[in-house]
Short mmCIF file of C-alpha atoms in Angstrom, two decimals:
data_model
loop_
_atom_site.label_atom_id
_atom_site.label_comp_id
_atom_site.label_asym_id
_atom_site.label_seq_id
_atom_site.Cartn_x
_atom_site.Cartn_y
_atom_site.Cartn_z
CA GLN R 1 -202.98 89.08 167.71
CA VAL R 2 -201.84 91.11 164.75
CA GLN R 3 -204.11 93.87 163.55
CA LEU R 4 -203.59 95.61 160.21
CA VAL R 5 -205.63 98.66 159.30
CA GLU R 6 -205.50 100.19 155.84
CA SER R 7 -206.39 103.76 154.97
CA GLY R 8 -205.94 106.25 152.16
CA GLY R 9 -208.20 104.82 149.50
CA GLY R 10 -210.50 106.99 147.44
CA SER R 11 -211.59 108.01 143.98
CA VAL R 12 -209.21 109.62 141.50
CA GLN R 13 -209.05 110.24 137.80
CA SER R 14 -206.77 108.34 135.50
CA GLY R 15 -203.20 109.58 135.88
CA GLY R 16 -203.73 110.59 139.49
CA SER R 17 -201.99 109.41 142.64
CA LEU R 18 -202.91 107.96 146.00
CA ARG R 19 -200.93 106.80 148.99
CA LEU R 20 -202.27 103.92 151.01
CA SER R 21 -201.18 103.28 154.58
CA CYS R 22 -201.31 100.14 156.66
CA ALA R 23 -200.91 100.54 160.41
CA ALA R 24 -199.85 97.45 162.31
CA ALA R 25 -200.81 96.91 165.92
CA GLY R 26 -199.28 94.15 168.00
CA HIS R 27 -196.84 93.52 165.14
CA THR R 28 -193.55 94.98 164.05
CA THR R 29 -193.53 95.53 160.31
CA SER R 30 -189.78 95.10 160.19
CA ARG R 31 -189.95 91.48 161.32
CA ASP R 32 -191.88 89.91 158.45
CA CYS R 33 -192.63 90.09 154.79
CA MET R 34 -195.36 92.69 154.27
CA GLY R 35 -197.43 92.68 151.12
CA TRP R 36 -200.10 94.60 149.28
CA PHE R 37 -202.83 92.78 147.42
CA ARG R 38 -205.85 93.90 145.48
CA GLN R 39 -209.10 92.34 144.42
CA ALA R 40 -211.52 93.64 141.82
CA PRO R 41 -215.12 92.41 141.65
CA GLY R 42 -215.29 88.97 140.06
CA LYS R 43 -211.52 88.55 140.05
CA GLU R 44 -209.05 86.70 142.19
CA ARG R 45 -206.98 88.48 144.79
CA GLU R 46 -203.64 89.37 143.22
CA GLY R 47 -200.34 90.40 144.71
CA VAL R 48 -199.34 93.98 144.00
CA GLY R 49 -195.98 93.98 145.73
CA GLY R 50 -194.11 93.10 148.86
CA ILE R 51 -191.28 94.31 151.05
CA ASP R 52 -188.83 92.02 152.79
CA ARG R 53 -187.88 92.29 156.43
CA ASP R 54 -184.58 93.94 155.44
CA GLY R 55 -186.07 96.26 152.84
CA PRO R 56 -185.92 94.84 149.29
CA THR R 57 -189.16 95.18 147.38
CA SER R 58 -190.83 93.27 144.59
CA TYR R 59 -193.73 94.25 142.35
CA ALA R 60 -196.21 92.76 139.96
CA ASP R 61 -195.39 93.61 136.35
CA SER R 62 -198.67 95.49 136.02
CA VAL R 63 -197.61 98.10 138.60
CA LYS R 64 -193.84 98.15 138.22
CA GLY R 65 -192.58 101.68 137.75
CA ARG R 66 -195.84 103.21 139.01
CA PHE R 67 -196.23 101.84 142.54
CA THR R 68 -193.72 102.03 145.39
CA ILE R 69 -193.82 100.17 148.70
CA SER R 70 -192.11 101.54 151.77
CA GLN R 71 -192.32 101.14 155.51
CA ASP R 72 -191.72 103.26 158.55
CA ASN R 73 -190.59 100.85 161.24
CA ALA R 74 -190.75 103.49 163.95
CA LYS R 75 -194.45 103.96 163.18
CA ASN R 76 -195.16 100.30 162.40
CA THR R 77 -196.70 101.48 159.15
CA LEU R 78 -196.54 100.17 155.60
CA TYR R 79 -197.17 102.41 152.62
CA LEU R 80 -198.16 101.97 148.99
CA GLN R 81 -197.54 105.03 146.83
CA MET R 82 -199.53 104.71 143.62
CA ASN R 83 -198.78 107.05 140.72
CA ASN R 84 -200.15 107.27 137.19
CA LEU R 85 -203.22 105.32 138.23
CA LYS R 86 -205.26 103.58 135.57
CA PRO R 87 -208.90 102.43 135.56
CA GLU R 88 -207.67 98.82 135.72
CA ASP R 89 -206.14 99.61 139.11
CA THR R 90 -209.65 99.92 140.55
CA ALA R 91 -209.98 97.35 143.34
CA MET R 92 -210.12 96.79 147.06
CA TYR R 93 -206.56 96.98 148.37
CA TYR R 94 -205.37 94.91 151.30
CA CYS R 95 -202.16 94.77 153.28
CA ALA R 96 -201.00 91.49 154.72
CA ALA R 97 -198.16 89.97 156.72
CA ALA R 98 -196.35 86.70 156.15
CA PRO R 99 -194.04 85.05 158.71
CA TYR R 100 -191.00 84.98 156.43
CA PRO R 101 -188.03 87.35 156.29
CA HIS R 102 -188.19 87.33 152.49
CA CYS R 103 -191.39 87.70 150.52
CA PRO R 104 -192.21 84.67 148.39
CA ILE R 105 -192.21 85.54 144.71
CA PRO R 106 -194.63 85.54 143.12
CA LEU R 107 -196.82 86.84 145.91
CA ARG R 108 -199.66 84.47 146.67
CA ALA R 109 -202.37 85.16 149.21
CA TYR R 110 -202.03 81.76 150.87
CA TRP R 111 -198.56 82.64 152.16
CA PHE R 112 -200.00 85.50 154.22
CA ASN R 113 -201.80 84.84 157.47
CA ASP R 114 -202.69 88.33 158.74
CA TRP R 115 -204.88 90.69 156.72
CA GLY R 116 -206.38 94.13 156.99
CA GLN R 117 -209.98 94.93 156.17
CA GLY R 118 -209.14 96.64 152.88
CA THR R 119 -209.50 100.11 151.42
CA GLN R 120 -211.25 100.87 148.14
CA VAL R 121 -209.44 102.52 145.24
CA THR R 122 -211.50 103.70 142.28
CA VAL R 123 -209.89 105.18 139.18
CA SER R 124 -212.10 106.82 136.58
CA SER R 125 -211.12 107.42 132.97
#
């Protein structure tokens, strides 16, 4: 059983930064594609970015240049560094794992079979 637990969400003003973490239990983050998704009220869950088993990352156009995904394999932890946050980044953020060495692009939720409970990010203008 894979357990993913996100943390680090909160409320910030536009232009601020947050770093989300996703701790994996019973799962080695280096083995699979790990992804970050977000879902705002009334909207579909969208892929934010992913990191392949061997390190390459991919990002949605809406966050490219502002968000960075990384992982610490020794700690089994995935990170999402979010800079220059905008009000439209407000959403529940989820980490997820897919059983592929390379993340499918574009990221789609149905490729991922393990999910965390989410952490809320709120950006005020």
